[in-house]
């Protein structure tokens, strides 16, 4: 049995901050690579590389991936949702800024909060969580209004794709929580997602008419290496390790830092505009995530 700690220690906080920092900067990295490598091609390539790394990791650690445990159907569904999420996210970056996309993408916890009680009755929403959902809805309204108001340079297409990606991420989480996947090893769970993505995204890339480019600049090669090794492999394994050792609610509260890091990275690297509506949306998403992940108060002891 894995010992679960009651509080986050210094190591956990350091790993969480590193993951959130990279995930925030990752969207900016992907967008900066778009002039050289088409979006879905990037996504398919990173997950193909992640499959290889994960297979090597499991072989080294002696982790069984092929044992029959009744998770195949749910695993393929989770993988398909995961692949669709990244297709929407990468395509959305062609039409919106990285910072805006991350705000919409991180509406995922709210989709989980709404949908999970339909399958897991013990996950019913409390008043404070409904308040968090209200904050999320207001954030989407603020951010979308800014996208529609930008005239010829509008970003609404990318914003809607990002919102779709957030919903698909939420559905992936619900699938994991409501099926036997919740008892699978972190490595097997990750394998379903990256393997299905590696199998389907290249076909989608060809269907969209993307040109596969194999002569890369040093920047494009570095970008793909970071997206694959850190983004699609190491950071996901680190996140799953955290979930196995520390309280999930305390970990989830850190997620709100990712859109903040994306906003800073987009502004500093790509000179993306930081509008009042975007800042308001970011603040509302942060507050909403904290509220949705607040634990119910412990019952008072009988006198």
Coordinates of C-alpha atoms in Angstrom, one line a residue, residues 138-300:
X138 CA -18.3 34.4 -15.3
X139 CA -14.7 33.9 -16.4
X140 CA -15.8 32.3 -19.7
X141 CA -18.2 35.2 -20.3
X142 CA -15.5 37.8 -19.6
X143 CA -12.9 36.0 -21.8
X144 CA -15.2 35.2 -24.7
X145 CA -16.6 38.8 -24.8
X146 CA -13.0 40.0 -25.3
X147 CA -12.5 37.5 -28.2
X148 CA -15.7 38.5 -30.0
X149 CA -14.8 42.2 -29.5
X150 CA -11.5 42.2 -31.4
X151 CA -12.9 42.7 -34.8
X152 CA -10.9 41.4 -37.7
X153 CA -8.4 39.9 -35.3
X154 CA -11.0 38.1 -33.3
X155 CA -10.0 34.9 -31.4
X156 CA -13.4 33.3 -30.8
X157 CA -12.7 30.3 -33.0
X158 CA -9.6 29.4 -30.9
X159 CA -11.4 30.3 -27.7
X160 CA -14.3 27.8 -28.5
X161 CA -11.8 25.1 -29.4
X162 CA -10.0 25.7 -26.1
X163 CA -13.3 25.5 -24.3
X164 CA -14.0 22.2 -26.1
X165 CA -10.5 21.0 -25.0
X166 CA -11.3 21.8 -21.4
X167 CA -14.6 19.9 -21.6
X168 CA -12.8 16.9 -23.2
X169 CA -10.2 17.0 -20.4
X170 CA -13.1 17.0 -17.9
X171 CA -14.7 14.0 -19.6
X172 CA -11.4 12.1 -19.6
X173 CA -11.2 12.7 -15.8
X174 CA -14.8 11.6 -15.3
X175 CA -14.1 8.4 -17.3
X176 CA -11.2 7.6 -15.1
X177 CA -13.0 8.3 -11.9
X178 CA -16.2 6.5 -12.8
X179 CA -14.7 3.2 -14.2
X180 CA -12.2 0.6 -13.3
X181 CA -9.4 2.9 -14.6
X182 CA -9.4 4.5 -11.2
X183 CA -7.7 1.3 -9.9
X184 CA -5.2 1.0 -12.7
X185 CA -1.5 1.9 -12.2
X186 CA -0.5 5.4 -13.2
X187 CA 1.7 4.1 -15.9
X188 CA -1.1 2.0 -17.5
X189 CA -3.5 4.9 -17.3
X190 CA -1.0 7.1 -19.0
X191 CA -0.2 4.5 -21.6
X192 CA -3.9 4.3 -22.7
X193 CA -3.9 8.0 -23.3
X194 CA -0.6 8.5 -25.1
X195 CA -0.9 5.3 -27.1
X196 CA -4.4 6.2 -28.5
X197 CA -3.2 9.7 -29.2
X198 CA -0.1 8.4 -31.0
X199 CA -2.3 6.1 -33.2
X200 CA -5.0 8.7 -34.1
X201 CA -3.4 12.1 -34.2
X202 CA -1.1 11.4 -37.2
X203 CA -4.1 10.2 -39.2
X204 CA -6.0 13.4 -38.3
X205 CA -3.0 15.4 -39.3
X206 CA -3.0 13.8 -42.8
X207 CA -6.8 14.2 -43.0
X208 CA -6.4 17.9 -42.3
X209 CA -3.9 18.2 -45.1
X210 CA -1.0 19.2 -42.9
X211 CA 2.5 19.0 -44.3
X212 CA 4.9 16.8 -42.3
X213 CA 8.1 18.7 -41.9
X214 CA 11.3 16.7 -41.0
X215 CA 14.0 19.4 -41.5
X216 CA 13.8 21.3 -38.2
X217 CA 15.6 24.3 -36.8
X218 CA 17.3 24.0 -33.5
X219 CA 14.4 25.7 -31.9
X220 CA 11.8 23.3 -33.3
X221 CA 13.9 20.3 -32.3
X222 CA 14.3 21.7 -28.8
X223 CA 10.6 22.4 -28.6
X224 CA 9.6 18.9 -29.6
X225 CA 12.1 17.4 -27.2
X226 CA 10.6 19.4 -24.3
X227 CA 7.0 18.7 -25.4
X228 CA 7.7 15.0 -25.5
X229 CA 10.1 14.3 -22.6
X230 CA 8.9 16.8 -20.1
X231 CA 5.4 17.6 -21.3
X232 CA 4.0 14.2 -22.4
X233 CA 6.1 11.9 -20.2
X234 CA 7.9 13.2 -17.1
X235 CA 5.4 15.9 -15.9
X236 CA 2.4 13.5 -16.2
X237 CA 4.2 10.8 -14.3
X238 CA 5.2 13.3 -11.7
X239 CA 1.5 14.4 -11.4
X240 CA 0.3 10.8 -11.0
X241 CA 3.0 10.2 -8.3
X242 CA 1.7 13.3 -6.4
X243 CA -1.8 12.0 -6.6
X244 CA -0.7 8.6 -5.2
X245 CA 1.2 10.2 -2.2
X246 CA -0.6 13.4 -1.3
X247 CA -4.2 14.7 -0.8
X248 CA -5.8 15.2 -4.2
X249 CA -7.7 18.3 -3.1
X250 CA -4.6 20.1 -1.9
X251 CA -2.8 19.2 -5.1
X252 CA -5.6 20.4 -7.3
X253 CA -5.6 23.9 -5.7
X254 CA -2.2 24.5 -7.3
X255 CA -3.7 24.1 -10.8
X256 CA -4.8 27.7 -10.8
X257 CA -1.2 28.7 -11.1
X258 CA -0.9 27.3 -14.6
X259 CA -3.0 29.9 -16.4
X260 CA -1.1 32.6 -14.5
X261 CA 2.2 31.2 -15.7
X262 CA 0.7 31.0 -19.2
X263 CA -0.3 34.6 -19.1
X264 CA 3.1 35.7 -18.0
X265 CA 4.9 33.5 -20.6
X266 CA 2.7 34.7 -23.4
X267 CA 3.1 38.4 -22.5
X268 CA 6.9 38.2 -22.0
X269 CA 7.8 35.8 -24.9
X270 CA 5.2 36.3 -27.6
X271 CA 4.1 39.9 -26.6
X272 CA 0.5 38.7 -26.3
X273 CA -1.9 41.5 -25.0
X274 CA -2.9 41.4 -21.4
X275 CA -6.5 42.9 -21.4
X276 CA -8.6 43.7 -18.4
X277 CA -11.1 41.0 -19.4
X278 CA -8.4 38.4 -19.6
X279 CA -7.1 39.3 -16.2
X280 CA -10.6 39.2 -14.7
X281 CA -11.2 35.8 -16.3
X282 CA -7.9 34.5 -14.9
X283 CA -8.8 35.7 -11.4
X284 CA -12.3 34.2 -11.6
X285 CA -10.9 30.8 -12.8
X286 CA -8.4 30.8 -10.0
X287 CA -11.0 31.5 -7.3
X288 CA -13.4 29.0 -8.9
X289 CA -10.8 26.2 -8.9
X290 CA -10.1 26.8 -5.2
X291 CA -13.8 26.8 -4.3
X292 CA -14.6 23.7 -6.4
X293 CA -11.7 21.8 -4.7
X294 CA -12.5 22.8 -1.1
X295 CA -13.1 19.9 1.1
X296 CA -16.3 19.5 3.1
X297 CA -15.9 20.5 6.8
X298 CA -15.4 17.6 9.1
X299 CA -18.5 16.7 11.2
X300 CA -18.4 18.0 14.8

